[in-house]
Amino acid sequence: MAKLGKDWGPLHPPVAAAEATDKLAKTDLSRERQLELYSYMKLNRMVEERLGNLYRQGKVVGGLYSSRGQEATSVGSAYALAPQDVMGPLIRNLGAMLVRGVKPREVMMQYMAKSDSPTGGKDGNTHFGDLKRGLVAPISMLGALIPVMAGVALAGRMQGRDLVALTYIGDGGTSTGDFHEGLNLAAVLHVPFVLIAENNGWAYSTPTSRQMRIKNIAIRAAAYGIPGEIVDGNDVLAVYETTKRAVERARSGGGPTLIEAKTFRMKGHAEHDDAGYVPKEQFEEWRTKDPIDRFERHLLGKGLASEEELRAIVAKIDAQLNEEVDFALASPMPPPERALEGVYEPSEPWEVSS
Amino acid sequence: MATFTYLEAVRQALWDEMENDERVFMLGQDIGTYGGAFRVTAGFLDRFGPGRIVDTPISESAMVGCAIGAAMMGMRPVVEMQFIDFISCAFNQIVNFAAPNHYRWGQQVPLVVRGPAGGNVHGSVYHSQNPESYFHHTPGLKIVAPGTVADAYGLLKAAIRDPNPVLYFEHKYLYRRLKDELPATGTSEGLVPLGKARLARAGRDLSVITWGAMLHVALEAAGRLEAEGIDLEVLDLRTLKPLDQEAILATVRKTSRVIVLSEEQVTGSVAGEVAARISQDAFAWLDGPVHRLCCPDTPVPYSPTLEEAYLPNVDKLVAKVRELSAY
């Protein structure tokens, strides 16, 4: 794990380099749990590949957002949470949602705007939540979830629940006012909160060097008087162990932590975007650091799994996704009258319609 | 029956709801030791402690965001804006997160954002605003603007109990000028339902539809016009969103002449929406144009002579009533 950088120098190259090594972080996770991490990362990628197919078939009615290359960050961080914890994902955190128990069919129906999607067709993509599963719905305005999740953590403390709140932000999203206001408020209130800053090199077409003059987002933690850590975002074990430490510190009254995960967005901002503005060599460099390939080499190299076992995991996911796609496709489109429903929660005994 | 100022009624409603429901807590700037810029929360820190009276940094967006998070978790947060003008700093959290969450994913956000609104206290551009129309456009919000002591008390209690995000705009001109008796306070007393207008004065000849401090301008004008034989009806909307459509149409059908009186800048105002609804749904009942008597489209000016020129007042209303009566 890298130390907090002291480099305050001029504009830096856009690639935030993770160490290109197959040596992953140390972990006490059992073989079974490491294979579970592998399954979630594979599921993350394979769901998105299926979504890509559905998109090309014209079944996805809006944009499609990929987290390819960032699976280790989503999966490793969410895997460090306890069942009672609450997580607020962003658009590239499908993996985190899957770890929290979201079914692939739910996301597929969201993208296809189906009647049986979690929002009934009212919202798309990963924009749904369910607090019964400890899941807060994202919004597109970046940074907004940071104070919201600080409030979730505050409520948890007031209610004597043993919960930690965790959310994500991208390198671009750290430029928002809510990033500062929210993290500062979380720090001042000393709430059990973890913020994962995914530094994936690009905010749409804007390189990180045009978002900030610093190399390491994590140094911002010092400005709020909270711990900041940098982690190799393409090492699922490192992300898990680092997040787990932060979650445990938060749970034991140690307040918030900012974790910067160095990773890379291997596709465009959304499916329509060919990312022609990203130098080819950056893709090539980061392809060698693919988090799933690296973890496979780790599992095989350490003798934690055989190639047959990994193939069996993939085959099982593939079969599962056939069913998930069929189910999602079979759901009808929502009835038009639903467009007018549900603006307010009924407020007895004095509900008045507008 | 005890006598309360409008401000004391706001305080009493907060106090009673905090006593009544341990889920209720407050977030704001200087609300603890200092007791709030207008002393609304004086004494609250001693009674309820720093766990429920949460002083925050100067971060309106984070205050509201944090309150939304807590509300989703089953708490009943009340956010104090030191002056309601600063609610614009929390605009995104209110209109993009609190407001559409129920529609988007069925999530309740039982949140109240309250604070002193309105002019006539020489607060100038940033301490005199009436921001209701910014939010009136946004589905999922409720907006309340009490004009009486009883409504200041009862509507705030109802707002806190409502499962939706409610913006509660209290008028700072009325804070200490308005005194009245509250019939009763306590757990379930004095509640005023959201979404119901109140007929403040029954009359025959012309309806003034209004809210907040302008209610008192309308009532004073009604007294003056009585001597001229003009009998004003005054409808106090109290809740601006959702509007009480039935009460609005009922007064129009009764008098056939309407002035919508408000302290907003006129263009894009809530008053404009009320006028549009009347024109669309009660056109056949009208004997004259629906008039909006509001502020001009300028920022709120500071100097008393300028602010007097800017705000509607009794003289301006009386003149407008005479004009419309002769139409």
mmCIF file with all atom_site columns, C-alpha atoms in Angstrom, chain A residues 189-346:
data_model
loop_
_atom_site.group_PDB
_atom_site.id
_atom_site.type_symbol
_atom_site.label_atom_id
_atom_site.label_alt_id
_atom_site.label_comp_id
_atom_site.label_asym_id
_atom_site.label_entity_id
_atom_site.label_seq_id
_atom_site.pdbx_PDB_ins_code
_atom_site.Cartn_x
_atom_site.Cartn_y
_atom_site.Cartn_z
_atom_site.occupancy
_atom_site.B_iso_or_equiv
_atom_site.pdbx_formal_charge
_atom_site.auth_seq_id
_atom_site.auth_comp_id
_atom_site.auth_asym_id
_atom_site.auth_atom_id
_atom_site.pdbx_PDB_model_num
ATOM 1   C CA . LEU A 1 189 ? -19.973 15.152  13.678  1.00 0.00 ? 189 LEU A CA 1
ATOM 2   C CA . HIS A 1 190 ? -17.503 12.255  13.889  1.00 0.00 ? 190 HIS A CA 1
ATOM 3   C CA . VAL A 1 191 ? -20.007 9.832   12.386  1.00 0.00 ? 191 VAL A CA 1
ATOM 4   C CA . PRO A 1 192 ? -19.266 6.236   11.324  1.00 0.00 ? 192 PRO A CA 1
ATOM 5   C CA . PHE A 1 193 ? -18.745 6.890   7.645   1.00 0.00 ? 193 PHE A CA 1
ATOM 6   C CA . VAL A 1 194 ? -16.413 5.669   4.901   1.00 0.00 ? 194 VAL A CA 1
ATOM 7   C CA . LEU A 1 195 ? -15.926 7.416   1.578   1.00 0.00 ? 195 LEU A CA 1
ATOM 8   C CA . ILE A 1 196 ? -14.311 5.535   -1.302  1.00 0.00 ? 196 ILE A CA 1
ATOM 9   C CA . ALA A 1 197 ? -12.888 7.922   -3.899  1.00 0.00 ? 197 ALA A CA 1
ATOM 10  C CA . GLU A 1 198 ? -12.464 5.974   -7.115  1.00 0.00 ? 198 GLU A CA 1
ATOM 11  C CA . ASN A 1 199 ? -9.729  7.680   -9.042  1.00 0.00 ? 199 ASN A CA 1
ATOM 12  C CA . ASN A 1 200 ? -10.244 6.149   -12.468 1.00 0.00 ? 200 ASN A CA 1
ATOM 13  C CA . GLY A 1 201 ? -8.319  8.726   -14.420 1.00 0.00 ? 201 GLY A CA 1
ATOM 14  C CA . TRP A 1 202 ? -11.205 10.257  -16.312 1.00 0.00 ? 202 TRP A CA 1
ATOM 15  C CA . ALA A 1 203 ? -14.397 12.155  -15.547 1.00 0.00 ? 203 ALA A CA 1
ATOM 16  C CA . TYR A 1 204 ? -16.257 11.707  -18.807 1.00 0.00 ? 204 TYR A CA 1
ATOM 17  C CA . SER A 1 205 ? -13.604 13.197  -21.125 1.00 0.00 ? 205 SER A CA 1
ATOM 18  C CA . THR A 1 206 ? -11.789 15.266  -18.503 1.00 0.00 ? 206 THR A CA 1
ATOM 19  C CA . PRO A 1 207 ? -8.544  13.845  -17.130 1.00 0.00 ? 207 PRO A CA 1
ATOM 20  C CA . THR A 1 208 ? -7.929  13.964  -13.392 1.00 0.00 ? 208 THR A CA 1
ATOM 21  C CA . SER A 1 209 ? -5.232  16.574  -13.986 1.00 0.00 ? 209 SER A CA 1
ATOM 22  C CA . ARG A 1 210 ? -7.999  18.973  -15.008 1.00 0.00 ? 210 ARG A CA 1
ATOM 23  C CA . GLN A 1 211 ? -9.985  18.273  -11.841 1.00 0.00 ? 211 GLN A CA 1
ATOM 24  C CA . MET A 1 212 ? -7.248  18.949  -9.316  1.00 0.00 ? 212 MET A CA 1
ATOM 25  C CA . ARG A 1 213 ? -3.644  19.996  -8.908  1.00 0.00 ? 213 ARG A CA 1
ATOM 26  C CA . ILE A 1 214 ? -2.856  17.129  -6.579  1.00 0.00 ? 214 ILE A CA 1
ATOM 27  C CA . LYS A 1 215 ? -1.881  13.580  -7.456  1.00 0.00 ? 215 LYS A CA 1
ATOM 28  C CA . ASN A 1 216 ? -3.531  11.879  -4.558  1.00 0.00 ? 216 ASN A CA 1
ATOM 29  C CA . ILE A 1 217 ? -7.124  12.589  -3.586  1.00 0.00 ? 217 ILE A CA 1
ATOM 30  C CA . ALA A 1 218 ? -6.453  10.934  -0.233  1.00 0.00 ? 218 ALA A CA 1
ATOM 31  C CA . ILE A 1 219 ? -4.345  13.851  0.976   1.00 0.00 ? 219 ILE A CA 1
ATOM 32  C CA . ARG A 1 220 ? -7.571  15.843  1.184   1.00 0.00 ? 220 ARG A CA 1
ATOM 33  C CA . ALA A 1 221 ? -8.437  13.796  4.246   1.00 0.00 ? 221 ALA A CA 1
ATOM 34  C CA . ALA A 1 222 ? -5.898  15.838  6.189   1.00 0.00 ? 222 ALA A CA 1
ATOM 35  C CA . ALA A 1 223 ? -7.965  18.946  5.503   1.00 0.00 ? 223 ALA A CA 1
ATOM 36  C CA . TYR A 1 224 ? -10.870 17.367  7.367   1.00 0.00 ? 224 TYR A CA 1
ATOM 37  C CA . GLY A 1 225 ? -8.791  15.907  10.159  1.00 0.00 ? 225 GLY A CA 1
ATOM 38  C CA . ILE A 1 226 ? -9.638  12.319  9.224   1.00 0.00 ? 226 ILE A CA 1
ATOM 39  C CA . PRO A 1 227 ? -7.523  9.371   8.081   1.00 0.00 ? 227 PRO A CA 1
ATOM 40  C CA . GLY A 1 228 ? -6.849  9.086   4.364   1.00 0.00 ? 228 GLY A CA 1
ATOM 41  C CA . GLU A 1 229 ? -5.533  5.992   2.645   1.00 0.00 ? 229 GLU A CA 1
ATOM 42  C CA . ILE A 1 230 ? -4.499  5.099   -0.862  1.00 0.00 ? 230 ILE A CA 1
ATOM 43  C CA . VAL A 1 231 ? -5.206  1.643   -2.146  1.00 0.00 ? 231 VAL A CA 1
ATOM 44  C CA . ASP A 1 232 ? -4.560  -0.221  -5.363  1.00 0.00 ? 232 ASP A CA 1
ATOM 45  C CA . GLY A 1 233 ? -8.116  -0.241  -6.652  1.00 0.00 ? 233 GLY A CA 1
ATOM 46  C CA . ASN A 1 234 ? -7.416  -3.162  -8.961  1.00 0.00 ? 234 ASN A CA 1
ATOM 47  C CA . ASP A 1 235 ? -6.419  -5.440  -6.092  1.00 0.00 ? 235 ASP A CA 1
ATOM 48  C CA . VAL A 1 236 ? -9.643  -6.727  -4.612  1.00 0.00 ? 236 VAL A CA 1
ATOM 49  C CA . LEU A 1 237 ? -7.887  -7.984  -1.495  1.00 0.00 ? 237 LEU A CA 1
ATOM 50  C CA . ALA A 1 238 ? -6.236  -4.630  -0.843  1.00 0.00 ? 238 ALA A CA 1
ATOM 51  C CA . VAL A 1 239 ? -9.548  -2.822  -1.310  1.00 0.00 ? 239 VAL A CA 1
ATOM 52  C CA . TYR A 1 240 ? -11.275 -5.263  1.012   1.00 0.00 ? 240 TYR A CA 1
ATOM 53  C CA . GLU A 1 241 ? -8.619  -5.087  3.750   1.00 0.00 ? 241 GLU A CA 1
ATOM 54  C CA . THR A 1 242 ? -8.331  -1.291  3.610   1.00 0.00 ? 242 THR A CA 1
ATOM 55  C CA . THR A 1 243 ? -12.083 -0.790  3.661   1.00 0.00 ? 243 THR A CA 1
ATOM 56  C CA . LYS A 1 244 ? -12.469 -3.298  6.458   1.00 0.00 ? 244 LYS A CA 1
ATOM 57  C CA . ARG A 1 245 ? -9.994  -1.373  8.602   1.00 0.00 ? 245 ARG A CA 1
ATOM 58  C CA . ALA A 1 246 ? -11.859 1.870   7.937   1.00 0.00 ? 246 ALA A CA 1
ATOM 59  C CA . VAL A 1 247 ? -15.236 0.257   8.636   1.00 0.00 ? 247 VAL A CA 1
ATOM 60  C CA . GLU A 1 248 ? -13.973 -1.207  11.894  1.00 0.00 ? 248 GLU A CA 1
ATOM 61  C CA . ARG A 1 249 ? -12.502 2.121   12.935  1.00 0.00 ? 249 ARG A CA 1
ATOM 62  C CA . ALA A 1 250 ? -15.821 3.826   12.152  1.00 0.00 ? 250 ALA A CA 1
ATOM 63  C CA . ARG A 1 251 ? -17.791 1.182   14.019  1.00 0.00 ? 251 ARG A CA 1
ATOM 64  C CA . SER A 1 252 ? -15.642 1.554   17.092  1.00 0.00 ? 252 SER A CA 1
ATOM 65  C CA . GLY A 1 253 ? -16.162 5.322   17.244  1.00 0.00 ? 253 GLY A CA 1
ATOM 66  C CA . GLY A 1 254 ? -13.128 6.403   15.241  1.00 0.00 ? 254 GLY A CA 1
ATOM 67  C CA . GLY A 1 255 ? -15.065 8.576   12.785  1.00 0.00 ? 255 GLY A CA 1
ATOM 68  C CA . PRO A 1 256 ? -14.882 8.800   8.995   1.00 0.00 ? 256 PRO A CA 1
ATOM 69  C CA . THR A 1 257 ? -12.145 7.690   6.603   1.00 0.00 ? 257 THR A CA 1
ATOM 70  C CA . LEU A 1 258 ? -11.381 8.733   3.035   1.00 0.00 ? 258 LEU A CA 1
ATOM 71  C CA . ILE A 1 259 ? -9.983  5.931   0.886   1.00 0.00 ? 259 ILE A CA 1
ATOM 72  C CA . GLU A 1 260 ? -8.634  6.646   -2.564  1.00 0.00 ? 260 GLU A CA 1
ATOM 73  C CA . ALA A 1 261 ? -8.722  3.654   -4.879  1.00 0.00 ? 261 ALA A CA 1
ATOM 74  C CA . LYS A 1 262 ? -6.410  4.016   -7.880  1.00 0.00 ? 262 LYS A CA 1
ATOM 75  C CA . THR A 1 263 ? -8.085  2.314   -10.805 1.00 0.00 ? 263 THR A CA 1
ATOM 76  C CA . PHE A 1 264 ? -9.021  2.901   -14.409 1.00 0.00 ? 264 PHE A CA 1
ATOM 77  C CA . ARG A 1 265 ? -12.207 3.235   -16.430 1.00 0.00 ? 265 ARG A CA 1
ATOM 78  C CA . MET A 1 266 ? -11.744 0.749   -19.273 1.00 0.00 ? 266 MET A CA 1
ATOM 79  C CA . LYS A 1 267 ? -14.672 2.064   -21.338 1.00 0.00 ? 267 LYS A CA 1
ATOM 80  C CA . GLY A 1 268 ? -16.160 5.438   -22.156 1.00 0.00 ? 268 GLY A CA 1
ATOM 81  C CA . HIS A 1 269 ? -18.334 7.447   -19.816 1.00 0.00 ? 269 HIS A CA 1
ATOM 82  C CA . ALA A 1 270 ? -21.302 5.528   -21.158 1.00 0.00 ? 270 ALA A CA 1
ATOM 83  C CA . GLU A 1 271 ? -21.902 3.011   -23.939 1.00 0.00 ? 271 GLU A CA 1
ATOM 84  C CA . HIS A 1 272 ? -22.301 5.696   -26.606 1.00 0.00 ? 272 HIS A CA 1
ATOM 85  C CA . ASP A 1 273 ? -18.860 7.103   -25.817 1.00 0.00 ? 273 ASP A CA 1
ATOM 86  C CA . ASP A 1 274 ? -15.919 5.397   -27.560 1.00 0.00 ? 274 ASP A CA 1
ATOM 87  C CA . ALA A 1 275 ? -13.433 7.173   -25.262 1.00 0.00 ? 275 ALA A CA 1
ATOM 88  C CA . GLY A 1 276 ? -11.387 8.268   -28.249 1.00 0.00 ? 276 GLY A CA 1
ATOM 89  C CA . TYR A 1 277 ? -9.903  10.979  -26.046 1.00 0.00 ? 277 TYR A CA 1
ATOM 90  C CA . VAL A 1 278 ? -8.152  8.405   -23.843 1.00 0.00 ? 278 VAL A CA 1
ATOM 91  C CA . PRO A 1 279 ? -4.625  7.633   -25.154 1.00 0.00 ? 279 PRO A CA 1
ATOM 92  C CA . LYS A 1 280 ? -4.468  4.029   -26.347 1.00 0.00 ? 280 LYS A CA 1
ATOM 93  C CA . GLU A 1 281 ? -1.409  3.316   -24.277 1.00 0.00 ? 281 GLU A CA 1
ATOM 94  C CA . GLN A 1 282 ? -3.380  4.025   -21.112 1.00 0.00 ? 282 GLN A CA 1
ATOM 95  C CA . PHE A 1 283 ? -5.882  1.324   -21.997 1.00 0.00 ? 283 PHE A CA 1
ATOM 96  C CA . GLU A 1 284 ? -3.052  -1.024  -22.912 1.00 0.00 ? 284 GLU A CA 1
ATOM 97  C CA . GLU A 1 285 ? -1.221  -0.374  -19.675 1.00 0.00 ? 285 GLU A CA 1
ATOM 98  C CA . TRP A 1 286 ? -4.280  -0.879  -17.528 1.00 0.00 ? 286 TRP A CA 1
ATOM 99  C CA . ARG A 1 287 ? -5.413  -3.933  -19.445 1.00 0.00 ? 287 ARG A CA 1
ATOM 100 C CA . THR A 1 288 ? -2.375  -5.694  -17.994 1.00 0.00 ? 288 THR A CA 1
ATOM 101 C CA . LYS A 1 289 ? -3.656  -4.760  -14.536 1.00 0.00 ? 289 LYS A CA 1
ATOM 102 C CA . ASP A 1 290 ? -7.167  -6.039  -15.070 1.00 0.00 ? 290 ASP A CA 1
ATOM 103 C CA . PRO A 1 291 ? -8.488  -6.748  -11.573 1.00 0.00 ? 291 PRO A CA 1
ATOM 104 C CA . ILE A 1 292 ? -10.191 -10.010 -12.495 1.00 0.00 ? 292 ILE A CA 1
ATOM 105 C CA . ASP A 1 293 ? -7.228  -11.393 -14.432 1.00 0.00 ? 293 ASP A CA 1
ATOM 106 C CA . ARG A 1 294 ? -4.931  -10.465 -11.578 1.00 0.00 ? 294 ARG A CA 1
ATOM 107 C CA . PHE A 1 295 ? -7.144  -12.147 -9.033  1.00 0.00 ? 295 PHE A CA 1
ATOM 108 C CA . GLU A 1 296 ? -7.386  -15.259 -11.198 1.00 0.00 ? 296 GLU A CA 1
ATOM 109 C CA . ARG A 1 297 ? -3.603  -15.463 -11.365 1.00 0.00 ? 297 ARG A CA 1
ATOM 110 C CA . HIS A 1 298 ? -3.499  -15.036 -7.596  1.00 0.00 ? 298 HIS A CA 1
ATOM 111 C CA . LEU A 1 299 ? -6.025  -17.815 -7.001  1.00 0.00 ? 299 LEU A CA 1
ATOM 112 C CA . LEU A 1 300 ? -4.304  -20.176 -9.390  1.00 0.00 ? 300 LEU A CA 1
ATOM 113 C CA . GLY A 1 301 ? -0.791  -19.253 -8.308  1.00 0.00 ? 301 GLY A CA 1
ATOM 114 C CA . LYS A 1 302 ? -1.551  -19.749 -4.628  1.00 0.00 ? 302 LYS A CA 1
ATOM 115 C CA . GLY A 1 303 ? -3.302  -22.999 -5.360  1.00 0.00 ? 303 GLY A CA 1
ATOM 116 C CA . LEU A 1 304 ? -6.594  -21.631 -3.999  1.00 0.00 ? 304 LEU A CA 1
ATOM 117 C CA . ALA A 1 305 ? -8.477  -22.795 -7.068  1.00 0.00 ? 305 ALA A CA 1
ATOM 118 C CA . SER A 1 306 ? -7.952  -24.826 -10.186 1.00 0.00 ? 306 SER A CA 1
ATOM 119 C CA . GLU A 1 307 ? -8.780  -23.648 -13.662 1.00 0.00 ? 307 GLU A CA 1
ATOM 120 C CA . GLU A 1 308 ? -11.650 -26.135 -13.690 1.00 0.00 ? 308 GLU A CA 1
ATOM 121 C CA . GLU A 1 309 ? -13.088 -24.632 -10.544 1.00 0.00 ? 309 GLU A CA 1
ATOM 122 C CA . LEU A 1 310 ? -12.931 -21.118 -11.961 1.00 0.00 ? 310 LEU A CA 1
ATOM 123 C CA . ARG A 1 311 ? -14.506 -22.302 -15.195 1.00 0.00 ? 311 ARG A CA 1
ATOM 124 C CA . ALA A 1 312 ? -17.274 -23.908 -13.185 1.00 0.00 ? 312 ALA A CA 1
ATOM 125 C CA . ILE A 1 313 ? -17.944 -20.626 -11.388 1.00 0.00 ? 313 ILE A CA 1
ATOM 126 C CA . VAL A 1 314 ? -18.188 -18.810 -14.701 1.00 0.00 ? 314 VAL A CA 1
ATOM 127 C CA . ALA A 1 315 ? -20.456 -21.477 -16.179 1.00 0.00 ? 315 ALA A CA 1
ATOM 128 C CA . LYS A 1 316 ? -22.745 -21.235 -13.174 1.00 0.00 ? 316 LYS A CA 1
ATOM 129 C CA . ILE A 1 317 ? -22.978 -17.430 -13.501 1.00 0.00 ? 317 ILE A CA 1
ATOM 130 C CA . ASP A 1 318 ? -23.612 -17.795 -17.222 1.00 0.00 ? 318 ASP A CA 1
ATOM 131 C CA . ALA A 1 319 ? -26.501 -20.165 -16.626 1.00 0.00 ? 319 ALA A CA 1
ATOM 132 C CA . GLN A 1 320 ? -27.886 -17.887 -13.939 1.00 0.00 ? 320 GLN A CA 1
ATOM 133 C CA . LEU A 1 321 ? -27.701 -14.879 -16.246 1.00 0.00 ? 321 LEU A CA 1
ATOM 134 C CA . ASN A 1 322 ? -29.616 -16.730 -18.970 1.00 0.00 ? 322 ASN A CA 1
ATOM 135 C CA . GLU A 1 323 ? -32.489 -16.986 -16.515 1.00 0.00 ? 323 GLU A CA 1
ATOM 136 C CA . GLU A 1 324 ? -32.080 -13.416 -15.329 1.00 0.00 ? 324 GLU A CA 1
ATOM 137 C CA . VAL A 1 325 ? -32.175 -12.042 -18.868 1.00 0.00 ? 325 VAL A CA 1
ATOM 138 C CA . ASP A 1 326 ? -35.230 -14.135 -19.753 1.00 0.00 ? 326 ASP A CA 1
ATOM 139 C CA . PHE A 1 327 ? -37.031 -12.958 -16.642 1.00 0.00 ? 327 PHE A CA 1
ATOM 140 C CA . ALA A 1 328 ? -36.157 -9.312  -17.294 1.00 0.00 ? 328 ALA A CA 1
ATOM 141 C CA . LEU A 1 329 ? -37.193 -9.470  -20.938 1.00 0.00 ? 329 LEU A CA 1
ATOM 142 C CA . ALA A 1 330 ? -40.530 -11.043 -20.023 1.00 0.00 ? 330 ALA A CA 1
ATOM 143 C CA . SER A 1 331 ? -41.525 -8.169  -17.763 1.00 0.00 ? 331 SER A CA 1
ATOM 144 C CA . PRO A 1 332 ? -43.973 -5.794  -19.487 1.00 0.00 ? 332 PRO A CA 1
ATOM 145 C CA . MET A 1 333 ? -43.505 -2.073  -19.849 1.00 0.00 ? 333 MET A CA 1
ATOM 146 C CA . PRO A 1 334 ? -45.233 -0.092  -17.068 1.00 0.00 ? 334 PRO A CA 1
ATOM 147 C CA . PRO A 1 335 ? -48.847 1.018   -17.512 1.00 0.00 ? 335 PRO A CA 1
ATOM 148 C CA . PRO A 1 336 ? -49.000 4.689   -18.602 1.00 0.00 ? 336 PRO A CA 1
ATOM 149 C CA . GLU A 1 337 ? -51.146 5.692   -15.637 1.00 0.00 ? 337 GLU A CA 1
ATOM 150 C CA . ARG A 1 338 ? -48.245 4.920   -13.325 1.00 0.00 ? 338 ARG A CA 1
ATOM 151 C CA . ALA A 1 339 ? -46.570 8.120   -14.571 1.00 0.00 ? 339 ALA A CA 1
ATOM 152 C CA . LEU A 1 340 ? -48.847 10.099  -12.253 1.00 0.00 ? 340 LEU A CA 1
ATOM 153 C CA . GLU A 1 341 ? -48.586 7.881   -9.195  1.00 0.00 ? 341 GLU A CA 1
ATOM 154 C CA . GLY A 1 342 ? -46.512 8.119   -6.060  1.00 0.00 ? 342 GLY A CA 1
ATOM 155 C CA . VAL A 1 343 ? -45.318 11.724  -5.957  1.00 0.00 ? 343 VAL A CA 1
ATOM 156 C CA . TYR A 1 344 ? -46.278 11.947  -2.290  1.00 0.00 ? 344 TYR A CA 1
ATOM 157 C CA . GLU A 1 345 ? -46.410 9.488   0.530   1.00 0.00 ? 345 GLU A CA 1
ATOM 158 C CA . PRO A 1 346 ? -50.053 9.561   1.670   1.00 0.00 ? 346 PRO A CA 1
#
